[in-house]
Structure formats: structure tokens, C-alpha cells
Tab-separated table of C-alpha atoms in Angstrom:
chain	number	residue	atom	x	y	z
A	550	UNK	CA	23.636	-7.023	15.418
A	551	UNK	CA	22.367	-10.205	17.018
A	552	UNK	CA	23.084	-8.735	20.474
A	553	UNK	CA	20.555	-5.928	20.075
A	554	UNK	CA	17.767	-6.203	22.635
A	555	UNK	CA	14.250	-7.136	21.644
A	556	UNK	CA	11.812	-4.282	21.355
A	557	UNK	CA	9.433	-5.460	24.025
A	558	UNK	CA	7.130	-3.550	26.285
A	559	UNK	CA	5.980	-4.507	29.798
A	560	UNK	CA	2.346	-5.440	29.986
A	561	UNK	CA	1.999	-3.554	33.237
A	562	UNK	CA	3.369	-0.343	31.627
A	563	UNK	CA	0.862	-0.507	28.692
A	564	UNK	CA	-2.040	0.105	31.016
A	565	UNK	CA	-3.985	3.259	30.513
A	566	UNK	CA	-5.987	5.225	33.058
A	567	UNK	CA	-8.612	6.037	30.401
A	568	UNK	CA	-11.422	3.321	30.727
A	569	UNK	CA	-11.982	3.409	27.040
A	570	UNK	CA	-8.422	2.359	26.243
A	571	UNK	CA	-7.871	-0.188	28.983
A	572	UNK	CA	-8.228	-3.087	26.630
A	573	UNK	CA	-4.838	-2.088	25.287
A	574	UNK	CA	-3.183	-3.261	28.434
A	575	UNK	CA	-3.644	-6.866	27.355
A	576	UNK	CA	-1.594	-6.457	24.193
A	577	UNK	CA	1.903	-7.631	23.386
A	578	UNK	CA	3.968	-5.881	20.732
A	579	UNK	CA	3.641	-8.420	18.026
A	580	UNK	CA	0.224	-10.055	18.760
A	581	UNK	CA	1.778	-13.470	19.334
A	582	UNK	CA	-0.083	-15.947	21.529
A	583	UNK	CA	2.107	-15.893	24.591
A	584	UNK	CA	0.582	-17.062	27.919
A	585	UNK	CA	-0.172	-13.998	29.958
A	586	UNK	CA	-0.434	-13.886	33.736
A	587	UNK	CA	-2.301	-11.357	35.763
A	588	UNK	CA	-2.141	-10.223	39.345
A	589	UNK	CA	0.584	-9.289	41.775
A	590	UNK	CA	2.851	-12.214	40.725
A	591	UNK	CA	2.505	-11.708	37.047
A	592	UNK	CA	5.581	-12.050	34.917
A	593	UNK	CA	6.392	-9.209	32.532
A	594	UNK	CA	8.758	-8.946	29.605
A	595	UNK	CA	11.974	-7.047	29.984
A	596	UNK	CA	11.441	-3.367	29.113
A	597	UNK	CA	13.688	-1.723	26.630
A	598	UNK	CA	14.901	1.722	27.782
A	599	UNK	CA	13.010	4.432	25.819
A	600	UNK	CA	16.245	6.043	24.667
A	601	UNK	CA	17.651	2.697	23.490
A	602	UNK	CA	14.389	1.932	21.708
A	603	UNK	CA	14.440	5.367	20.000
A	604	UNK	CA	18.035	4.693	18.862
A	605	UNK	CA	17.077	1.210	17.580
A	606	UNK	CA	14.049	2.699	15.771
A	607	UNK	CA	16.256	5.268	14.082
A	608	UNK	CA	18.657	2.495	13.043
A	609	UNK	CA	15.792	0.521	11.587
A	610	UNK	CA	14.477	3.560	9.697
A	611	UNK	CA	17.940	4.474	8.371
A	612	UNK	CA	18.568	0.949	7.036
A	613	UNK	CA	15.201	-0.297	5.785
A	614	UNK	CA	13.039	2.653	4.934
A	615	UNK	CA	15.241	4.177	2.196
A	616	UNK	CA	15.636	0.768	0.448
A	617	UNK	CA	11.963	0.012	0.641
A	618	UNK	CA	10.989	3.430	-0.548
A	619	UNK	CA	13.275	3.242	-3.530
A	620	UNK	CA	11.817	-0.141	-4.555
A	621	UNK	CA	8.406	1.340	-4.319
A	622	UNK	CA	9.501	4.351	-6.423
A	623	UNK	CA	10.890	1.977	-9.004
A	624	UNK	CA	7.746	-0.072	-9.138
A	625	UNK	CA	5.409	2.836	-9.610
A	626	UNK	CA	7.621	4.585	-12.215
A	627	UNK	CA	7.537	1.432	-14.281
A	628	UNK	CA	3.809	0.894	-13.780
A	629	UNK	CA	2.521	4.412	-14.373
A	630	UNK	CA	4.834	5.591	-17.049
A	631	UNK	CA	2.101	4.257	-19.366
A	632	UNK	CA	0.346	7.589	-18.611
A	633	UNK	CA	3.412	9.518	-19.702
A	634	UNK	CA	3.976	7.646	-22.945
A	635	UNK	CA	0.353	7.829	-23.775
A	636	UNK	CA	0.442	11.642	-24.196
A	637	UNK	CA	3.786	11.373	-25.838
A	638	UNK	CA	2.591	9.600	-28.938
A	639	UNK	CA	3.032	5.861	-28.145
A	640	UNK	CA	-0.526	4.844	-29.165
A	641	UNK	CA	-0.030	6.451	-32.630
A	642	UNK	CA	3.445	4.768	-33.132
A	643	UNK	CA	2.086	1.286	-32.348
A	644	UNK	CA	-1.181	1.947	-34.057
A	645	UNK	CA	-3.290	1.397	-30.859
A	646	UNK	CA	-6.897	2.643	-30.723
A	647	UNK	CA	-8.129	4.463	-27.581
A	648	UNK	CA	-10.082	1.304	-26.556
A	649	UNK	CA	-7.031	-0.904	-26.967
A	650	UNK	CA	-4.879	1.438	-24.919
A	651	UNK	CA	-7.444	1.342	-22.177
A	652	UNK	CA	-7.360	-2.415	-22.237
A	653	UNK	CA	-3.522	-2.192	-21.817
A	654	UNK	CA	-4.166	-0.470	-18.420
A	655	UNK	CA	-6.680	-3.112	-17.433
A	656	UNK	CA	-4.775	-6.164	-18.512
A	657	UNK	CA	-1.888	-5.308	-16.174
A	658	UNK	CA	-4.136	-6.010	-13.186
A	659	UNK	CA	-5.232	-9.495	-14.478
A	660	UNK	CA	-1.868	-10.980	-13.483
A	661	UNK	CA	-1.273	-8.388	-10.721
A	662	UNK	CA	-4.269	-9.469	-8.608
A	663	UNK	CA	-3.731	-13.207	-9.399
A	664	UNK	CA	-0.248	-13.179	-7.902
A	665	UNK	CA	-0.650	-10.914	-4.883
A	666	UNK	CA	-1.753	-13.489	-2.319
A	667	UNK	CA	0.752	-16.196	-3.485
A	668	UNK	CA	3.636	-13.801	-3.282
A	669	UNK	CA	2.600	-12.600	0.147
A	670	UNK	CA	2.361	-16.112	1.515
A	671	UNK	CA	5.714	-17.179	-0.062
A	672	UNK	CA	7.593	-14.051	1.180
A	673	UNK	CA	8.897	-15.652	4.382
A	674	UNK	CA	9.892	-18.935	2.719
A	675	UNK	CA	11.646	-17.342	-0.255
A	676	UNK	CA	12.973	-14.514	1.890
A	677	UNK	CA	12.376	-10.853	1.030
A	678	UNK	CA	15.822	-10.261	-0.414
A	679	UNK	CA	15.565	-13.139	-2.918
A	680	UNK	CA	11.953	-12.519	-3.785
A	681	UNK	CA	11.999	-8.768	-4.054
A	682	UNK	CA	15.267	-8.584	-5.963
A	683	UNK	CA	14.127	-11.191	-8.486
A	684	UNK	CA	10.813	-9.504	-9.070
A	685	UNK	CA	12.406	-6.037	-9.328
A	686	UNK	CA	14.968	-7.244	-11.897
A	687	UNK	CA	12.398	-8.986	-14.042
A	688	UNK	CA	10.010	-6.033	-14.145
A	689	UNK	CA	12.868	-3.748	-14.929
A	690	UNK	CA	13.981	-5.840	-17.863
A	691	UNK	CA	10.368	-5.911	-19.080
A	692	UNK	CA	10.296	-2.107	-18.845
A	693	UNK	CA	13.470	-1.786	-20.957
A	694	UNK	CA	12.130	-4.170	-23.515
A	695	UNK	CA	8.845	-2.168	-23.684
A	696	UNK	CA	10.905	0.481	-25.409
A	697	UNK	CA	11.258	-1.908	-28.458
A	698	UNK	CA	7.478	-2.552	-28.702
A	699	UNK	CA	6.073	-2.025	-32.227
A	700	UNK	CA	2.463	-3.290	-31.856
A	701	UNK	CA	-0.371	-3.559	-29.366
A	702	UNK	CA	0.215	-7.330	-28.835
A	703	UNK	CA	3.741	-6.677	-27.537
A	704	UNK	CA	2.390	-4.057	-25.128
A	705	UNK	CA	-0.198	-6.501	-23.791
A	706	UNK	CA	2.442	-9.156	-23.200
A	707	UNK	CA	4.735	-6.665	-21.401
A	708	UNK	CA	2.001	-5.394	-19.139
A	709	UNK	CA	1.063	-9.002	-18.195
A	710	UNK	CA	4.594	-9.790	-17.120
A	711	UNK	CA	4.914	-6.468	-15.328
A	712	UNK	CA	1.678	-7.174	-13.439
A	713	UNK	CA	2.840	-10.600	-12.372
A	714	UNK	CA	5.995	-9.265	-10.921
A	715	UNK	CA	4.769	-6.078	-9.308
A	716	UNK	CA	1.830	-8.038	-7.723
A	717	UNK	CA	4.347	-9.215	-5.149
A	718	UNK	CA	5.624	-5.821	-4.157
A	719	UNK	CA	2.911	-4.060	-2.111
A	720	UNK	CA	1.981	-7.175	-0.061
A	721	UNK	CA	5.589	-8.134	0.307
A	722	UNK	CA	6.861	-4.714	1.450
A	723	UNK	CA	3.797	-4.211	3.687
A	724	UNK	CA	4.242	-7.573	5.293
A	725	UNK	CA	7.965	-6.860	5.701
A	726	UNK	CA	7.184	-3.697	7.646
A	727	UNK	CA	4.947	-5.664	10.001
A	728	UNK	CA	7.950	-7.946	10.742
A	729	UNK	CA	10.041	-4.958	11.631
A	730	UNK	CA	7.795	-2.394	13.331
A	731	UNK	CA	5.362	-2.403	16.137
A	732	UNK	CA	1.700	-1.682	15.236
A	733	UNK	CA	1.635	1.844	16.597
A	734	UNK	CA	4.647	2.598	14.337
A	735	UNK	CA	3.297	1.262	11.072
A	736	UNK	CA	1.062	3.967	9.689
A	737	UNK	CA	4.053	6.348	9.605
A	738	UNK	CA	6.195	3.798	7.758
A	739	UNK	CA	3.329	2.972	5.397
A	740	UNK	CA	3.096	6.678	4.665
A	741	UNK	CA	6.674	6.621	3.448
A	742	UNK	CA	5.767	4.016	0.848
A	743	UNK	CA	2.629	5.807	-0.463
A	744	UNK	CA	4.483	9.103	-0.361
A	745	UNK	CA	6.899	7.543	-2.757
A	746	UNK	CA	3.959	6.604	-4.932
A	747	UNK	CA	3.278	10.334	-5.103
A	748	UNK	CA	6.979	11.084	-5.682
A	749	UNK	CA	6.840	8.529	-8.488
A	750	UNK	CA	4.038	10.479	-10.065
A	751	UNK	CA	5.735	13.810	-9.636
A	752	UNK	CA	9.235	12.493	-10.436
A	753	UNK	CA	7.811	10.438	-13.311
A	754	UNK	CA	6.156	13.502	-14.798
A	755	UNK	CA	9.387	15.590	-14.492
A	756	UNK	CA	11.549	12.762	-15.744
A	757	UNK	CA	9.272	12.121	-18.684
A	758	UNK	CA	9.258	15.788	-19.558
A	759	UNK	CA	13.113	15.757	-19.586
A	760	UNK	CA	13.501	12.435	-21.385
A	761	UNK	CA	10.951	13.368	-24.009
A	762	UNK	CA	13.399	16.028	-25.086
A	763	UNK	CA	15.549	13.100	-26.294
A	764	UNK	CA	13.018	12.430	-28.985
A	765	UNK	CA	14.895	11.428	-32.201
A	766	UNK	CA	18.211	10.663	-30.484
A	767	UNK	CA	19.519	7.391	-31.819
A	768	UNK	CA	16.647	7.332	-34.145
A	769	UNK	CA	14.263	6.465	-31.188
A	770	UNK	CA	11.048	8.246	-30.252
A	771	UNK	CA	11.041	10.006	-26.887
A	772	UNK	CA	8.546	7.655	-25.340
A	773	UNK	CA	10.966	4.755	-26.046
A	774	UNK	CA	13.708	6.535	-24.063
A	775	UNK	CA	11.337	6.833	-21.125
A	776	UNK	CA	11.198	2.994	-20.951
A	777	UNK	CA	14.920	2.576	-21.495
A	778	UNK	CA	16.032	5.024	-18.850
A	779	UNK	CA	13.475	4.199	-16.194
A	780	UNK	CA	14.109	0.421	-16.710
A	781	UNK	CA	17.838	0.823	-16.109
A	782	UNK	CA	17.181	2.827	-12.999
A	783	UNK	CA	14.947	0.054	-11.657
A	784	UNK	CA	17.615	-2.552	-12.247
A	785	UNK	CA	20.039	-0.558	-10.130
A	786	UNK	CA	17.467	-0.499	-7.376
A	787	UNK	CA	17.045	-4.257	-7.600
A	788	UNK	CA	20.809	-4.763	-7.063
A	789	UNK	CA	20.613	-2.405	-4.014
A	790	UNK	CA	17.907	-4.632	-2.604
A	791	UNK	CA	20.020	-7.728	-2.974
A	792	UNK	CA	23.013	-6.265	-1.048
A	793	UNK	CA	21.135	-4.227	1.572
A	794	UNK	CA	18.171	-6.300	2.850
A	795	UNK	CA	18.654	-9.237	5.238
A	796	UNK	CA	18.518	-12.541	3.429
A	797	UNK	CA	16.155	-13.881	6.045
A	798	UNK	CA	14.273	-11.427	8.264
A	799	UNK	CA	13.459	-14.273	10.709
A	800	UNK	CA	17.132	-14.376	11.613
A	801	UNK	CA	17.566	-10.561	11.738
A	802	UNK	CA	18.280	-8.886	15.045
A	803	UNK	CA	14.993	-7.050	15.196
A	804	UNK	CA	12.889	-10.222	15.575
A	805	UNK	CA	12.388	-12.460	18.617
A	806	UNK	CA	12.000	-16.216	18.749
A	807	UNK	CA	8.223	-16.091	18.959
A	808	UNK	CA	7.929	-14.650	15.510
A	809	UNK	CA	9.541	-17.596	13.805
A	810	UNK	CA	6.364	-19.302	12.904
A	811	UNK	CA	5.662	-22.402	10.841
A	812	UNK	CA	3.461	-22.199	7.743
A	813	UNK	CA	-0.188	-22.832	8.639
A	814	UNK	CA	-3.061	-23.677	6.217
A	815	UNK	CA	-5.402	-23.167	9.168
A	816	UNK	CA	-4.316	-19.532	9.484
A	817	UNK	CA	-5.019	-19.018	5.788
A	818	UNK	CA	-8.507	-20.569	6.169
A	819	UNK	CA	-9.217	-18.268	9.104
A	820	UNK	CA	-8.086	-15.265	7.107
A	821	UNK	CA	-10.384	-16.113	4.267
A	822	UNK	CA	-13.380	-16.285	6.649
A	823	UNK	CA	-12.529	-13.001	8.465
A	824	UNK	CA	-15.105	-10.358	7.884
A	825	UNK	CA	-12.516	-7.723	8.595
A	826	UNK	CA	-10.542	-8.743	5.602
A	827	UNK	CA	-13.446	-8.722	3.195
A	828	UNK	CA	-14.843	-5.377	4.318
A	829	UNK	CA	-11.394	-3.932	4.164
A	830	UNK	CA	-10.956	-5.401	0.703
A	831	UNK	CA	-14.222	-3.718	-0.426
A	832	UNK	CA	-12.975	-0.343	1.038
A	833	UNK	CA	-9.684	-0.877	-0.799
A	834	UNK	CA	-11.446	-1.526	-4.060
A	835	UNK	CA	-13.274	1.757	-3.738
A	836	UNK	CA	-10.085	3.636	-2.769
A	837	UNK	CA	-8.046	2.032	-5.512
A	838	UNK	CA	-10.549	3.192	-8.163
A	839	UNK	CA	-9.305	6.615	-7.240
A	840	UNK	CA	-5.645	5.646	-6.849
A	841	UNK	CA	-5.306	3.835	-10.184
A	842	UNK	CA	-7.652	6.032	-12.211
A	843	UNK	CA	-6.162	9.256	-10.950
A	844	UNK	CA	-2.472	8.135	-10.953
A	845	UNK	CA	-2.648	6.484	-14.401
A	846	UNK	CA	-4.712	9.148	-16.174
A	847	UNK	CA	-3.776	12.370	-14.389
A	848	UNK	CA	-1.674	13.710	-17.308
A	849	UNK	CA	-4.559	12.861	-19.678
A	850	UNK	CA	-7.087	14.509	-17.330
A	851	UNK	CA	-5.034	17.665	-17.209
A	852	UNK	CA	-4.494	17.619	-20.953
A	853	UNK	CA	-8.294	17.470	-21.400
A	854	UNK	CA	-8.460	20.821	-19.539
A	855	UNK	CA	-6.803	22.500	-22.507
A	856	UNK	CA	-3.060	21.936	-21.838
A	857	UNK	CA	-0.621	20.471	-24.325
A	858	UNK	CA	1.213	17.164	-23.691
A	859	UNK	CA	4.338	18.866	-22.251
A	860	UNK	CA	2.347	21.081	-19.864
A	861	UNK	CA	0.345	18.021	-18.785
A	862	UNK	CA	3.578	16.308	-17.729
A	863	UNK	CA	4.920	19.035	-15.432
A	864	UNK	CA	1.557	20.178	-14.081
A	865	UNK	CA	1.137	16.795	-12.409
A	866	UNK	CA	4.085	17.495	-10.155
A	867	UNK	CA	2.554	19.827	-7.553
A	868	UNK	CA	-0.637	17.702	-7.546
A	869	UNK	CA	1.257	14.584	-6.605
A	870	UNK	CA	3.355	16.416	-3.975
A	871	UNK	CA	0.202	17.718	-2.296
A	872	UNK	CA	-1.268	14.234	-2.096
A	873	UNK	CA	1.918	12.764	-0.638
A	874	UNK	CA	2.357	15.472	2.006
A	875	UNK	CA	-1.266	15.251	3.017
A	876	UNK	CA	-1.016	11.487	3.565
A	877	UNK	CA	2.205	11.731	5.551
A	878	UNK	CA	0.594	14.216	7.892
A	879	UNK	CA	-2.393	11.963	8.474
A	880	UNK	CA	-0.206	8.923	8.895
A	881	UNK	CA	1.927	10.594	11.595
A	882	UNK	CA	-1.306	11.696	13.348
A	883	UNK	CA	-2.730	8.155	13.029
A	884	UNK	CA	0.213	6.601	14.837
A	885	UNK	CA	0.237	9.310	17.505
A	886	UNK	CA	-3.446	8.944	18.295
A	887	UNK	CA	-3.663	5.217	17.397
A	888	UNK	CA	-6.687	5.999	15.266
A	889	UNK	CA	-7.266	4.635	11.702
A	890	UNK	CA	-10.837	4.574	10.469
A	891	UNK	CA	-11.775	8.198	10.907
A	892	UNK	CA	-8.623	9.209	9.193
A	893	UNK	CA	-9.446	6.888	6.261
A	894	UNK	CA	-12.782	8.568	5.905
A	895	UNK	CA	-11.655	12.191	6.454
A	896	UNK	CA	-9.665	12.733	3.257
A	897	UNK	CA	-12.365	11.143	1.180
A	898	UNK	CA	-14.423	14.278	1.806
A	899	UNK	CA	-11.780	16.352	-0.124
A	900	UNK	CA	-11.848	13.800	-2.872
A	901	UNK	CA	-15.623	13.982	-3.193
A	902	UNK	CA	-15.439	17.792	-3.437
A	903	UNK	CA	-12.589	17.585	-5.974
A	904	UNK	CA	-14.431	15.299	-8.299
A	905	UNK	CA	-17.545	17.447	-8.102
A	906	UNK	CA	-15.495	20.440	-9.204
A	907	UNK	CA	-13.959	18.445	-12.099
A	908	UNK	CA	-17.275	16.993	-13.286
A	909	UNK	CA	-19.353	20.194	-13.078
A	910	UNK	CA	-19.226	23.021	-15.645
A	911	UNK	CA	-16.494	25.078	-14.049
A	912	UNK	CA	-13.453	26.777	-15.475
A	913	UNK	CA	-10.293	24.924	-16.192
A	914	UNK	CA	-8.583	26.627	-13.262
A	915	UNK	CA	-11.300	25.400	-10.904
A	916	UNK	CA	-11.033	21.928	-12.349
A	917	UNK	CA	-7.267	21.942	-11.877
A	918	UNK	CA	-7.801	23.015	-8.234
A	919	UNK	CA	-10.105	20.029	-7.959
A	920	UNK	CA	-7.251	17.645	-8.783
A	921	UNK	CA	-5.427	18.891	-5.741
A	922	UNK	CA	-8.439	18.042	-3.564
A	923	UNK	CA	-8.654	14.599	-5.185
A	924	UNK	CA	-4.941	14.047	-4.496
A	925	UNK	CA	-5.648	14.464	-0.802
A	926	UNK	CA	-7.597	11.265	-0.901
A	927	UNK	CA	-5.538	9.376	-3.461
A	928	UNK	CA	-2.906	7.929	-1.134
A	929	UNK	CA	-4.387	8.495	2.298
A	930	UNK	CA	-7.378	6.105	1.928
A	931	UNK	CA	-5.521	3.008	0.504
A	932	UNK	CA	-2.557	3.448	2.867
A	933	UNK	CA	-4.394	3.892	6.151
A	934	UNK	CA	-6.995	1.186	5.245
A	935	UNK	CA	-4.097	-1.237	4.729
A	936	UNK	CA	-2.519	-0.198	7.933
A	937	UNK	CA	-5.865	-0.804	9.715
A	938	UNK	CA	-5.821	-4.407	8.476
A	939	UNK	CA	-2.204	-4.906	9.393
A	940	UNK	CA	-2.710	-4.044	13.108
A	941	UNK	CA	-5.811	-6.083	13.432
A	942	UNK	CA	-4.760	-9.462	12.092
A	943	UNK	CA	-2.181	-11.924	13.518
A	944	UNK	CA	-0.085	-14.111	13.594
A	945	UNK	CA	2.214	-13.842	10.496
A	946	UNK	CA	0.725	-16.255	8.054
A	947	UNK	CA	-2.852	-15.196	8.847
A	948	UNK	CA	-1.721	-11.552	8.293
A	949	UNK	CA	0.089	-12.543	5.091
A	950	UNK	CA	-3.022	-14.233	3.680
A	951	UNK	CA	-5.237	-11.288	4.746
A	952	UNK	CA	-2.975	-8.712	3.207
A	953	UNK	CA	-2.604	-10.706	-0.037
A	954	UNK	CA	-6.395	-11.349	-0.492
A	955	UNK	CA	-7.284	-7.815	0.622
A	956	UNK	CA	-4.945	-6.449	-2.021
A	957	UNK	CA	-6.323	-8.950	-4.573
A	958	UNK	CA	-9.851	-7.635	-4.007
A	959	UNK	CA	-8.722	-3.988	-3.958
A	960	UNK	CA	-6.542	-4.037	-6.947
A	961	UNK	CA	-9.209	-5.433	-9.284
A	962	UNK	CA	-10.091	-1.707	-9.275
A	963	UNK	CA	-7.168	-1.323	-11.725
A	964	UNK	CA	-9.036	-3.402	-14.226
A	965	UNK	CA	-12.086	-1.162	-13.860
A	966	UNK	CA	-10.053	2.040	-14.020
A	967	UNK	CA	-8.640	1.170	-17.377
A	968	UNK	CA	-12.174	0.812	-18.783
A	969	UNK	CA	-13.839	3.865	-17.322
A	970	UNK	CA	-11.191	6.340	-18.469
A	971	UNK	CA	-11.419	6.104	-22.255
A	972	UNK	CA	-12.407	9.384	-23.864
A	973	UNK	CA	-11.940	13.028	-22.967
A	974	UNK	CA	-13.098	14.762	-20.857
A	975	UNK	CA	-13.333	11.483	-18.933
A	976	UNK	CA	-16.785	12.169	-17.423
A	977	UNK	CA	-17.472	8.473	-16.901
A	978	UNK	CA	-14.202	7.801	-15.071
A	979	UNK	CA	-14.468	10.859	-12.822
A	980	UNK	CA	-18.117	10.165	-12.006
A	981	UNK	CA	-17.303	6.524	-11.211
A	982	UNK	CA	-14.474	7.615	-8.893
A	983	UNK	CA	-16.810	10.046	-7.126
A	984	UNK	CA	-19.315	7.211	-6.560
A	985	UNK	CA	-16.622	4.944	-5.323
A	986	UNK	CA	-15.607	7.388	-2.685
A	987	UNK	CA	-19.144	7.769	-1.447
A	988	UNK	CA	-19.596	4.056	-1.174
A	989	UNK	CA	-16.262	3.858	0.616
A	990	UNK	CA	-17.482	6.229	3.381
A	991	UNK	CA	-20.339	3.795	4.144
A	992	UNK	CA	-18.080	0.759	4.145
A	993	UNK	CA	-15.601	2.447	6.538
A	994	UNK	CA	-18.524	3.181	8.944
A	995	UNK	CA	-19.552	-0.471	8.628
A	996	UNK	CA	-16.061	-1.730	9.402
A	997	UNK	CA	-15.750	0.688	12.375
A	998	UNK	CA	-19.047	-0.741	13.806
A	999	UNK	CA	-17.953	-4.293	13.301
A	1000	UNK	CA	-14.508	-3.936	14.816
A	1001	UNK	CA	-16.000	-2.034	17.754
A	1002	UNK	CA	-18.506	-4.777	18.302
A	1003	UNK	CA	-15.719	-7.433	18.308
A	1004	UNK	CA	-13.677	-5.418	20.819
A	1005	UNK	CA	-16.557	-4.925	23.153
A	1006	UNK	CA	-17.301	-8.693	23.026
A	1007	UNK	CA	-13.638	-9.481	23.865
A	1008	UNK	CA	-13.767	-7.111	26.807
A	1009	UNK	CA	-16.871	-8.794	28.041
A	1010	UNK	CA	-15.323	-12.243	27.679
A	1011	UNK	CA	-12.241	-11.089	29.466
A	1012	UNK	CA	-14.363	-9.799	32.387
A	1013	UNK	CA	-16.371	-12.978	32.545
A	1014	UNK	CA	-19.553	-11.111	31.596
A	1015	UNK	CA	-20.165	-12.925	28.308
A	1016	UNK	CA	-19.922	-16.624	27.448
A	1017	UNK	CA	-17.030	-17.410	25.082
A	1018	UNK	CA	-18.605	-19.193	22.100
A	1019	UNK	CA	-16.070	-18.061	19.558
A	1020	UNK	CA	-14.527	-20.604	17.128
A	1021	UNK	CA	-11.222	-18.702	16.673
A	1022	UNK	CA	-9.426	-17.890	19.899
A	1023	UNK	CA	-5.868	-17.435	18.695
A	1024	UNK	CA	-3.953	-14.493	17.171
A	1025	UNK	CA	-6.176	-11.540	16.713
A	1026	UNK	CA	-9.053	-13.743	17.955
A	1027	UNK	CA	-7.673	-13.972	21.438
A	1028	UNK	CA	-9.470	-11.843	24.037
A	1029	UNK	CA	-6.141	-11.398	25.899
A	1030	UNK	CA	-4.629	-9.668	22.936
A	1031	UNK	CA	-7.550	-7.630	21.788
A	1032	UNK	CA	-7.065	-5.047	19.000
A	1033	UNK	CA	-4.705	-2.164	19.819
A	1034	UNK	CA	-5.941	0.221	17.156
A	1035	UNK	CA	-9.648	-0.297	17.143
A	1036	UNK	CA	-10.075	2.279	14.269
């Protein structure tokens, strides 16, 4: 494996005849601060044959993507099964009021957001295999033990532990992908992760539907079996991670020497002052209102349309599948065109229309159709917005901090989601989600204008037309590197 060639691209071959895209010719594959020469005598990196690169990319996908997707599936099954057990009678069995059960959803994100940035920063030092396996096993055991809960206090405790562990997953896996793939390949791989979020919703609904038929077996309620079986499944995934992921990605064949960076507090400071990260975090917050409210309460939303608890479980399946397929199509298009921002904004239009149909006095059939429109925005917005941040921040520890803090800001939406979806027909929650999508559209436009302004300034500095007064000139702040996927 160590003999595999680096996936480098000649700078001269990255030039584009389109004047609007010529700034991309200054970019290296991984946004490292390598000295770059220009002119006839310029040195270029060795070019990997396109066929060999395609073969290597296929190898990477065949090894890493299935593992990462399964971990993601495990995480979201264990997180969102709270929606399945809610309609299966858990609140009544543990004597929880509707308000207390809403707090259960919110309390998960208290520890979730607190641990996201630290886990992201520690990923490289702890190594992905060790960190992800440990977190997966702990949250799996917590899920199994949730099946023995008898009161609301026990459920609070379980959700706090679950949040602490799962807080490291999205930043960790996202950062891992940036170590493996080039920027123009990341949206597609990010779509695989978020598609598995949709699959988790669909599969979770189907699995819950089947498991709930075990009600009474062994003297246990059906919702307890949901926790038992899904927890055991997650432990098996954790063991797969241990044996299948490289112990240290900095020593894996797919990375070059320049990516073996030392930890830098300065990069973390720069990330915290980066306007891109904060605007992206605000967008993520708005998009996550939809992601967590819709994903957590979809069975309850459908049940409020007049369906019983069993129907509510299996009717979620086509909705989740629609959302996942829509996002995958947009992600492939995003990588192909190297466009992010407009494709973050586009599916929100469907989400806005969907919530209007659900909120207005329409028939239950029309409201159910509205859930499909909402699903089109559920995964596309958060996934592509995160990809946009990935490709615009470097080097590693600056990106790690940016991802971690962006996710911290965004995932506080989970706390809000638990409080706005309390009582049927969930008018407050749906109206709040609608408003969040509208705000997101304005924020996306603002981020587009800001990044565009930064790029134009870099181009001017590179041409000697503008005086360079910037304080940060390394990583994504370098005019030589520019920003490959402006939006």
C-alpha cells in the first residue's frame, strides 16, 4: 500500500481557459502551503495517470465509504430511535409527560455540541480507528442499556452519554474524508453519509415496525426490544471500524508528507476569527432545525395526520428515501460543476413549499405530500453547506477547528427542535422550521457575497493590482491557493 503514488495534479494542467475560473490554476490538491513557482521554468508535481487515479479512487471508495456509511447508519439509528419508541408507548411506560419527553430530545444536544470541537481537534492525535471505535462501542452500550430504563431520569442520563459520544462522529468522519479525498470529490462522498442518515430514518422505521411485533416476548415491551437489537447492531459496526480503518491515517498510503502537520493553536485561533465559519455555522443552525425536527418527529408528524402508530412507522420510509436520493443527485452535480452555494439554496425552496402545505388547512394527503418536499431539503442543505466549509478552509487543524465549531453552532438547533415540537399538530415546530429555511436563504446569499469578495481580492493581490494588507496569508488565506469552489 505504501507504494501507491500520491494523488497529485500538475499546476499547469489545472489552468482553465475560462477567465472566470482561472484562479483555480493556483490551487494544489490539498491546500497546503507549498512554494509555487510560475513561468517557463516552473516546477510541477508529478501527474498521476487519469486511469491510475480512477483505479485508486475506486479502491478508496470500496474500502472507506462502506465502513464510514455503516458507522453513520449506526449513529443515526441510535439517535433517532427516540421517535420510534415515542409512538410505541415508551413515554407512558416510564411515566413521562409530553414536556419531559421533548426535553429528552433537547438534552441530547447539550453534551453533543459541547464535545464536537474537542473530538474534531483530537481526531488526528487519537487516530480515527481508536476514537471512532471507542465512541461507537460506548454509545452502543448506552443504547442497549436504554432498554432497561424505567423512569425519565434514566432516559435523561442515557441521552446525555449518547450525545457526548455521537458528538465526535460527524466532525470526525467529515474530517476523515478531507484527509482522503480531494476537494472536488468531497460533496459526493458527503452525500453518501447524509444518504445513510435518510436510510437510517427509512430503515429505522421499517426495523421498528418489525421489532415492535416482538412486544411481550421475554416479558419486555416492544420499544425495549428496539433499543436492544439496534444497540447490538451498533456494537458490531464498532468492531468493524476497529479492524477496517487505518490506525493512523497520517501513515496511510493515500496521504503525502506535506499533510503530516503539527498541532497549532494559531490555526485554531484563526478558525475562530474566520467569518466563513460563523456564517456557515448560522446557515447550519437553520438547516439543522429542519434536519433534527423533521428526522426526530416525522413519525409523530405523520401520526398527527390521522394515521396510527404502526402506519406512522412505515410511511416514513418513502419520505426518507426521497430525501436521500435528492441529496445524492445534488451532491454529484455539485462535484461535477464545482458549485456549492446555489445548490444549498435550491432545495430549500422545496422545503419552504412543503412546510406551507403542512401548515395550511389542506387535506391529510396534501400534507403528506408536503413531507416529501420537506425531505428534499432535509439532508441537502446541511450536507452541502458542510462541504462548502470543508473546501474553503485549510490546513488540517484550522479545518478541524472550523468543522468542530461550525457543527457546535449548527447542532444547537437540536436543543431548539426538541422544544418546538411538543403538541400535535406541531404547528409551532413546522412554522419555526419554515422560518428557519427562509432565514437560511438570506444567509447563503450573504456567504456567497463574502466568499466572492475574498476571491476577487486574492486575484487582485495576485496580479499586483491591490496592496496586500491581510493578517492571515497561510492556508486558505494564501492568494496563491485561492478557493477552488467559490460557491
